[in-house]
Short mmCIF file of N, CA and C in Angstrom, two decimals:
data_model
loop_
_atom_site.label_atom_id
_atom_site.label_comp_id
_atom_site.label_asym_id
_atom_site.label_seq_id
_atom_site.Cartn_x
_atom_site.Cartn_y
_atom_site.Cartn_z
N UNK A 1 -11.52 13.03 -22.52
CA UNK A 1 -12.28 11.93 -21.95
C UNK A 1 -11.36 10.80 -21.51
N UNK A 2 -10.44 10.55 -22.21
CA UNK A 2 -9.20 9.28 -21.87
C UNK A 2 -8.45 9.67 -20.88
N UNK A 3 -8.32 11.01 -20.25
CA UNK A 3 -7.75 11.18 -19.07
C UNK A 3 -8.49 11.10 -17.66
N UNK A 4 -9.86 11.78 -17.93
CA UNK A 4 -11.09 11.45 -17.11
C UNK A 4 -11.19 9.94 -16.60
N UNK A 5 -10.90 9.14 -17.87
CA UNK A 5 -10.86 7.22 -17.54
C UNK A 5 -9.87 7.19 -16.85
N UNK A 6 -8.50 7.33 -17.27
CA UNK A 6 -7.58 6.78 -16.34
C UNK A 6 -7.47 7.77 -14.94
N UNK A 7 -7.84 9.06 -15.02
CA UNK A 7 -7.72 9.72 -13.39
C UNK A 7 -8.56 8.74 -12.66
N UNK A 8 -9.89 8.25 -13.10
CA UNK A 8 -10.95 7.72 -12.29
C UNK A 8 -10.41 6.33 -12.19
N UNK A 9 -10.02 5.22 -12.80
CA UNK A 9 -9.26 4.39 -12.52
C UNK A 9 -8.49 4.31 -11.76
N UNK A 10 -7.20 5.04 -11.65
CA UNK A 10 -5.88 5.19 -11.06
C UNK A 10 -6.52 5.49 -9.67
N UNK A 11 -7.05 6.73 -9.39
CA UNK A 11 -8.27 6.89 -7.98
C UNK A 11 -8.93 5.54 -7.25
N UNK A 12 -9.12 4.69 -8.13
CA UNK A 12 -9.97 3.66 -7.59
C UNK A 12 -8.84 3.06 -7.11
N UNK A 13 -8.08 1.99 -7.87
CA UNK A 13 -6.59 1.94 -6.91
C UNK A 13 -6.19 2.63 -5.84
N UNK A 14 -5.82 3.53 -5.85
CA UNK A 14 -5.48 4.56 -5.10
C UNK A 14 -6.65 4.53 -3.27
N UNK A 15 -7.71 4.62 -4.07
CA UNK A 15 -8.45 4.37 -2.41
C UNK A 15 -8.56 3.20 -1.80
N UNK A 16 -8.40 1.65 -2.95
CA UNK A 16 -8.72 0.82 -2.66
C UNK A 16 -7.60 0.57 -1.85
N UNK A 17 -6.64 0.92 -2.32
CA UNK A 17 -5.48 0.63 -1.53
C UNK A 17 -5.47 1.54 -0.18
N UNK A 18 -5.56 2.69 -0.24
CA UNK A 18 -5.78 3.04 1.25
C UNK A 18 -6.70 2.66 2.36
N UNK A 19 -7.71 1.86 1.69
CA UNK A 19 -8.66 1.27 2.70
C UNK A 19 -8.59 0.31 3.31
N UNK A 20 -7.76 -0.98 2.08
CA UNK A 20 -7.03 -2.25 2.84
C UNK A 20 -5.77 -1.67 4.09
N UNK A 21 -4.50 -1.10 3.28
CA UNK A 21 -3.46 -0.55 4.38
C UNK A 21 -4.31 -0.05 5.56
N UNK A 22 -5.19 1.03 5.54
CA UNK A 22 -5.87 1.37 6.93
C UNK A 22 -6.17 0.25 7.91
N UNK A 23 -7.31 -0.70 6.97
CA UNK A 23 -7.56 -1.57 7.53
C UNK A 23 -6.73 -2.82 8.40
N UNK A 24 -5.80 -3.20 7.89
CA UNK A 24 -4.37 -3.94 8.30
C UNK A 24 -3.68 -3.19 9.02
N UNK A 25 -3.31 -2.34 9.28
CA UNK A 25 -2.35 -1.15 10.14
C UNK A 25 -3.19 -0.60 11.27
N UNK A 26 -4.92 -0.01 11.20
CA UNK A 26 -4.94 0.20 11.95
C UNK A 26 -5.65 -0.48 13.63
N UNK A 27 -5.34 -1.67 12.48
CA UNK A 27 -5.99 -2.19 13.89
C UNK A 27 -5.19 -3.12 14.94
N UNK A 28 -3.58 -2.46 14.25
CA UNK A 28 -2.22 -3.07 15.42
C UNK A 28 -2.01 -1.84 16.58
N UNK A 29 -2.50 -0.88 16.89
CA UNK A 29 -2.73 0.35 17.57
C UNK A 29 -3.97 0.80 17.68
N UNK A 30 -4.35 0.66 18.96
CA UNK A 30 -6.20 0.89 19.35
C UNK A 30 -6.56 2.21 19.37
N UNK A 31 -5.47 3.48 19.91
CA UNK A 31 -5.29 4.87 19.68
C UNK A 31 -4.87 6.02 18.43
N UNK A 32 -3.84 5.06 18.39
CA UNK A 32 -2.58 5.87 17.07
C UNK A 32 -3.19 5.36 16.01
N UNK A 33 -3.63 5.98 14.91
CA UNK A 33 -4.15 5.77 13.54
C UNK A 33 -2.81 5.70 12.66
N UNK A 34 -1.78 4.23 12.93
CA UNK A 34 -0.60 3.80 12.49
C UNK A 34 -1.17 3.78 10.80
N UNK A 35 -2.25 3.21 10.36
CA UNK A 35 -2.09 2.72 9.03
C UNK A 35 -2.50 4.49 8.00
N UNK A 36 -3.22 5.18 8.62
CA UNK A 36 -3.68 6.80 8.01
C UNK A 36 -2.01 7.23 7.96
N UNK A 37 -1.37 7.44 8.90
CA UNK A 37 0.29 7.71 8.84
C UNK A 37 1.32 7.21 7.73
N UNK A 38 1.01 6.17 7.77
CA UNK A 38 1.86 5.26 6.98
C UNK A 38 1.44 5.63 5.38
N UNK A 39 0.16 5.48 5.39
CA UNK A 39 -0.09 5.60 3.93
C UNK A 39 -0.11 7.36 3.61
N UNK A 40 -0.13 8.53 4.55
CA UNK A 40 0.48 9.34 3.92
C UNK A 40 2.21 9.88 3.62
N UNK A 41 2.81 8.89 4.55
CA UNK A 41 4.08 8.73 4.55
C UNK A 41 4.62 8.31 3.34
N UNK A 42 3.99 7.45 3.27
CA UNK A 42 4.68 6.49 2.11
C UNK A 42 3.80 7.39 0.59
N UNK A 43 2.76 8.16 0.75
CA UNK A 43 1.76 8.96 -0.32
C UNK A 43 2.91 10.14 -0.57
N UNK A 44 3.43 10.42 0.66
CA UNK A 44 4.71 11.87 0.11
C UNK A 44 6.05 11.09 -0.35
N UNK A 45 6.61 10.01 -0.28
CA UNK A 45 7.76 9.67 -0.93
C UNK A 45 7.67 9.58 -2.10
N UNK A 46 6.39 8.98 -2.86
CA UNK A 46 5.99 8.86 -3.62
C UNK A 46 5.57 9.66 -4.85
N UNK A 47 5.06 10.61 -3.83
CA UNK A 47 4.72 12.14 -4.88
C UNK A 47 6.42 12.86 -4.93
N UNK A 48 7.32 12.58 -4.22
CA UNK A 48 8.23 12.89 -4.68
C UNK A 48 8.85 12.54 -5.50
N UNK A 49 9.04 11.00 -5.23
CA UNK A 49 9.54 10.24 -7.01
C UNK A 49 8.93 10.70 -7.65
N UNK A 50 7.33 10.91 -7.89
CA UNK A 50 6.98 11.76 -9.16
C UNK A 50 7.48 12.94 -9.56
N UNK A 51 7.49 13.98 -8.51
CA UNK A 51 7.91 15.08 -9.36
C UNK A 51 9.20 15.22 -9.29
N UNK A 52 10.17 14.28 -8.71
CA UNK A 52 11.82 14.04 -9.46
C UNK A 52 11.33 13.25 -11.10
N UNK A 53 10.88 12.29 -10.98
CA UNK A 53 10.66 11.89 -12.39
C UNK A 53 10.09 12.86 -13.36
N UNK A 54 9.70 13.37 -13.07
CA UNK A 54 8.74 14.23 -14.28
C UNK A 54 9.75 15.66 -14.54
N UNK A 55 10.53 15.78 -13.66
CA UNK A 55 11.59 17.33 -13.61
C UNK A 55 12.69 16.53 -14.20
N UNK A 56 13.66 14.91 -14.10
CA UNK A 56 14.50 14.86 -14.24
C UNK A 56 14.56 14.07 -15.91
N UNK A 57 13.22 13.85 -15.83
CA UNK A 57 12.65 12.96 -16.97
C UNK A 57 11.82 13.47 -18.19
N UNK A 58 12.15 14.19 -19.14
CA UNK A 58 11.02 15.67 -19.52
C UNK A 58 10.27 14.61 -20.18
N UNK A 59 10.58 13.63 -20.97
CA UNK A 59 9.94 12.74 -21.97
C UNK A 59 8.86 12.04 -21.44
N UNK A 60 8.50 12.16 -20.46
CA UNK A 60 7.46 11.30 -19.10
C UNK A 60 6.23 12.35 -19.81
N UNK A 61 5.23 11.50 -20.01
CA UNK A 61 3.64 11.78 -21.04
C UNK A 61 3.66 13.02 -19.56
N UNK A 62 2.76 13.72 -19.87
CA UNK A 62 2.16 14.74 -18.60
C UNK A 62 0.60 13.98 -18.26
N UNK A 63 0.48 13.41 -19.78
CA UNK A 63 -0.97 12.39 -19.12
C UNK A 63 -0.77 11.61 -17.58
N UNK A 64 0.83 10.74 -17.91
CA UNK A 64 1.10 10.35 -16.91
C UNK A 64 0.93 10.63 -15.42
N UNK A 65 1.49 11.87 -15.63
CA UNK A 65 1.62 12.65 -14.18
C UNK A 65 -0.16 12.77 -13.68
N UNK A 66 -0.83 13.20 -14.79
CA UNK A 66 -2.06 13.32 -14.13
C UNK A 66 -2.16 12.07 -13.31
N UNK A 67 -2.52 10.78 -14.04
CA UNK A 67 -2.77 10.05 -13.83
C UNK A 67 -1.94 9.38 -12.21
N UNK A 68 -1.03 9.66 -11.76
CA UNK A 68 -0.40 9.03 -11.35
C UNK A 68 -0.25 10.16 -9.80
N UNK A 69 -0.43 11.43 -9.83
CA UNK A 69 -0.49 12.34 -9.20
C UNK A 69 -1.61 12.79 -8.56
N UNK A 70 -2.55 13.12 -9.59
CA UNK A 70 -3.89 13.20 -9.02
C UNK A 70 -4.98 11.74 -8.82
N UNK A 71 -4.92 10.91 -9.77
CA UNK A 71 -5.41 10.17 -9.50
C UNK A 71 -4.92 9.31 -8.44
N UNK A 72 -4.29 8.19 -9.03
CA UNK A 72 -3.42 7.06 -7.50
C UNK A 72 -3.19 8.07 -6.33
N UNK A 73 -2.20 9.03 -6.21
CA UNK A 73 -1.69 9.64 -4.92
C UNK A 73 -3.03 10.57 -4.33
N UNK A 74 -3.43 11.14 -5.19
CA UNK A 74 -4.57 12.23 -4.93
C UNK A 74 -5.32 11.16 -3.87
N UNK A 75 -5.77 9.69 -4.89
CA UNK A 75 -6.92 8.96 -3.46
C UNK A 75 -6.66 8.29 -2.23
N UNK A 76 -4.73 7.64 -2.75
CA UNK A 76 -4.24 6.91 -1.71
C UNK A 76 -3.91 7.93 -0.37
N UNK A 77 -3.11 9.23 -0.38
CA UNK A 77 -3.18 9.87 0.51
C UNK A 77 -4.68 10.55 1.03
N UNK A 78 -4.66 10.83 2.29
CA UNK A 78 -6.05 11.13 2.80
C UNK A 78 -5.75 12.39 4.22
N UNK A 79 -6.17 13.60 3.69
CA UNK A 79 -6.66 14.57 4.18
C UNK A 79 -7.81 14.50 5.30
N UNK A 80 -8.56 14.06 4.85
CA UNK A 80 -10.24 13.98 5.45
C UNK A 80 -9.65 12.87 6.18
N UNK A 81 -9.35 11.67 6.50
CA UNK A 81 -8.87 10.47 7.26
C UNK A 81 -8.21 11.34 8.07
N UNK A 82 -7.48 12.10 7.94
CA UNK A 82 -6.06 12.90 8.51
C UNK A 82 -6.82 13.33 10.09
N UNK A 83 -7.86 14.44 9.43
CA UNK A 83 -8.44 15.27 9.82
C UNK A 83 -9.69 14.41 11.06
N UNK A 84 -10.14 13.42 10.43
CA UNK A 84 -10.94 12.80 11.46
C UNK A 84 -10.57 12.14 12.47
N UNK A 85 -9.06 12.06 12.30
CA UNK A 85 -8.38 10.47 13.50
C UNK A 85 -8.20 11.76 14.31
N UNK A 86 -7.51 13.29 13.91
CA UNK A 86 -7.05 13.92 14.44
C UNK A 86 -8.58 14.96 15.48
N UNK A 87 -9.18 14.67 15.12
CA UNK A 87 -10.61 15.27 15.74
C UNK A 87 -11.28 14.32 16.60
N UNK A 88 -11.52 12.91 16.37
CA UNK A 88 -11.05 11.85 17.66
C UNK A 88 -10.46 11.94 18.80
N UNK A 89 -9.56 12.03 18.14
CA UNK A 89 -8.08 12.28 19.45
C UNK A 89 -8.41 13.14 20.72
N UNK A 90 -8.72 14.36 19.90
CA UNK A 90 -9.12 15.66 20.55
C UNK A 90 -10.22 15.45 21.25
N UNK A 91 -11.16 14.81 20.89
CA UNK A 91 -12.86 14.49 21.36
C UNK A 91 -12.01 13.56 22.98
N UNK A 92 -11.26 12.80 22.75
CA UNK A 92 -10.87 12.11 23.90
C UNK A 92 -9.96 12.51 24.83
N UNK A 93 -9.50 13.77 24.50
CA UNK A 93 -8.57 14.49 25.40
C UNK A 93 -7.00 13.62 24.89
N UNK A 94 -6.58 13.99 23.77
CA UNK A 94 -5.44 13.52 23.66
C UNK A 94 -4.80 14.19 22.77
N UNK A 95 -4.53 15.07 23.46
CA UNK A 95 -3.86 16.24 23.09
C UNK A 95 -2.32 15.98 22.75
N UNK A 96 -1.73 15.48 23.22
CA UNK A 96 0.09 15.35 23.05
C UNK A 96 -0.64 14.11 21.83
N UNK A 97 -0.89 13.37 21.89
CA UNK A 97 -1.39 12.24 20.88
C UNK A 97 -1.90 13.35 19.52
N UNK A 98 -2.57 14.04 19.31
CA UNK A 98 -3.19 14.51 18.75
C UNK A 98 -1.89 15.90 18.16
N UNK A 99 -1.27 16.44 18.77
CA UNK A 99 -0.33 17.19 18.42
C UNK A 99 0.96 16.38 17.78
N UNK A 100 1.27 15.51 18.03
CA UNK A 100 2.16 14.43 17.19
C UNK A 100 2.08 13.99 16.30
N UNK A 101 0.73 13.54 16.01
CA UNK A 101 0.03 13.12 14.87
C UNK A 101 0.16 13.62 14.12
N UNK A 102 -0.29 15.31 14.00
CA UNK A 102 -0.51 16.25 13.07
C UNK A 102 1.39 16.96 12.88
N UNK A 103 2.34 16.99 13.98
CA UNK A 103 3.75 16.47 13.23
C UNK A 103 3.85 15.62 12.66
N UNK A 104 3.60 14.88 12.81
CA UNK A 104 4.15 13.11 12.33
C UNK A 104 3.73 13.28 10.67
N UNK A 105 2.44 13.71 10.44
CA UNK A 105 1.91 14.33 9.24
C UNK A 105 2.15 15.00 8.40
N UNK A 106 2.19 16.10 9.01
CA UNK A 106 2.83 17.28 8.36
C UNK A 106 4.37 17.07 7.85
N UNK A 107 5.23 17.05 8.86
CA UNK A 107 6.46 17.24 8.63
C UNK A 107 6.68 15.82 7.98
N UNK A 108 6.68 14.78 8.79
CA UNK A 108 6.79 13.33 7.94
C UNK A 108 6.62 13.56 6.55
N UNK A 109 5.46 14.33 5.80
CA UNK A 109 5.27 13.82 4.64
C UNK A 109 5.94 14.60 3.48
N UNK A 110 6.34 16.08 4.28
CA UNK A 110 7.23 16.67 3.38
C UNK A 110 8.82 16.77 3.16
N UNK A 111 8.91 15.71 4.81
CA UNK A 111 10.52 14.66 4.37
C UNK A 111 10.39 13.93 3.60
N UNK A 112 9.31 13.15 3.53
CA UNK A 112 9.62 11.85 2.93
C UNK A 112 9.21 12.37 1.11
N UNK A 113 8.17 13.22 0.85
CA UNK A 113 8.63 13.85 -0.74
C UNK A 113 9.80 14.41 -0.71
N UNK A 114 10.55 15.04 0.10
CA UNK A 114 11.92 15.42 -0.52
C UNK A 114 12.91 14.02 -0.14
N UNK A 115 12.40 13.15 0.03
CA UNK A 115 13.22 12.14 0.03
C UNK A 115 13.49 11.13 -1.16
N UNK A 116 12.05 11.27 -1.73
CA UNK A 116 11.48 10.89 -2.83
C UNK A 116 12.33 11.70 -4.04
N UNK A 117 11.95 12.67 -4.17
CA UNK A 117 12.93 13.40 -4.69
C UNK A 117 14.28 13.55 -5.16
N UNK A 118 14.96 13.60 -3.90
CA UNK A 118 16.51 12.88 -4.06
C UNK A 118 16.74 11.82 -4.19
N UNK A 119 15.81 10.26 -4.30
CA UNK A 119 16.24 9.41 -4.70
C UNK A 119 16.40 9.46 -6.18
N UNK A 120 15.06 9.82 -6.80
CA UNK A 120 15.38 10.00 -8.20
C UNK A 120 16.34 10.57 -8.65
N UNK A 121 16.62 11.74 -8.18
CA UNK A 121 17.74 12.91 -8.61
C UNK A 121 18.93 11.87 -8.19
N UNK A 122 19.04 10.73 -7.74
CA UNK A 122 20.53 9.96 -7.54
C UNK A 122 20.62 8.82 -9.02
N UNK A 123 19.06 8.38 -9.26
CA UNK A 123 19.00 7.90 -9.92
C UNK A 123 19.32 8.25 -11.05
N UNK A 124 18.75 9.39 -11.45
CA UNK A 124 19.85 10.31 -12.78
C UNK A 124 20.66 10.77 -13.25
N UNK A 125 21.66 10.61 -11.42
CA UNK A 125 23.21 11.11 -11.83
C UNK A 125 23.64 9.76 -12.13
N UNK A 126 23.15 8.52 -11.85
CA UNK A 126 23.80 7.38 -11.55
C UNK A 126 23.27 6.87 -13.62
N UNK A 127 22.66 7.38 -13.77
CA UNK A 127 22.64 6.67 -15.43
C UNK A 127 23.39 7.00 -16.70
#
C-alpha cells in the first residue's frame, strides 16, 4: 500500500509538471509541439540517471526506483501527447514536420537516456 501512495504521488508531480512545461513551451511554436519534445527529452536523460544510479548504486531502496521510474518519469514523459501532436501534424499535411518529430522522439530520447547514463557512470568513476 506505501508504494501505491508514493507511485500515485510521484505521478501527480510528474504530470503536473508536464502540463505546466507543455503549457510554457508550447505556445513559443504554433506548429512544432517544442514543450511535448522537451519534456520527453529531458524524461529520457533522466530515466537514464536512474538506471545508471540504481546499476552503479546497488544500495538505492528499489522502492525508490519504483517511485521515481514509474511514477515521476512514467507521468512526466508522454506517449499519448507524443502520439496526438504527431496525428495533428498528419491531419494537416505535415508530413516532413510529422516525420521529424517522431525522430526527434524516438532517437532524441534514447540519446539522451544513454546520456543519462554515462553521466552517472562518470560520476562513479569520479568518487
Amino acid at each position: 500500500m506505501k508504494n501505491f501512495l508514493y507511485i500515485g504521488f510521484a505521478a501527480a508531480i510528474g504530470g503536473w509538471s508536464r502540463w505546466g512545461i507543455g503549457i510554457l513551451l508550447n505556445s513559443l511554436h504554433p506548429i512544432f509541439p517544442i514543450g511535448t519534445l522537451t519534456i520527453n527529452l529531458v524524461g529520457g536523460f533522466l530515466m537514464g540517471v536512474s538506471m545508471g544510479a540504481f546499476e552503479f548504486f546497488s544500495d538505492l531502496s528499489p522502492d525508490l526506483k519504483l517511485i521515481i521510474n514509474i511514477g515521476f518519469l512514467g507521468s512526466l514523459t508522454t506517449f499519448s501527447a507524443f502520439t496526438a501532436e504527431i496525428f495533428q501534424l498528419l491531419q494537416k499535411n505535415e508530413l516532413v514536420s510529422s516525420l521529424t518529430l517522431i525522430a526527434l522522439h524516438v532517437v532524441g530520447s534514447i540519446l539522451m537516456a544513454y546520456l543519462g547514463w554515462l553521466t552517472i557512470g562518470f560520476i562513479k568513476q569520479s568518487i
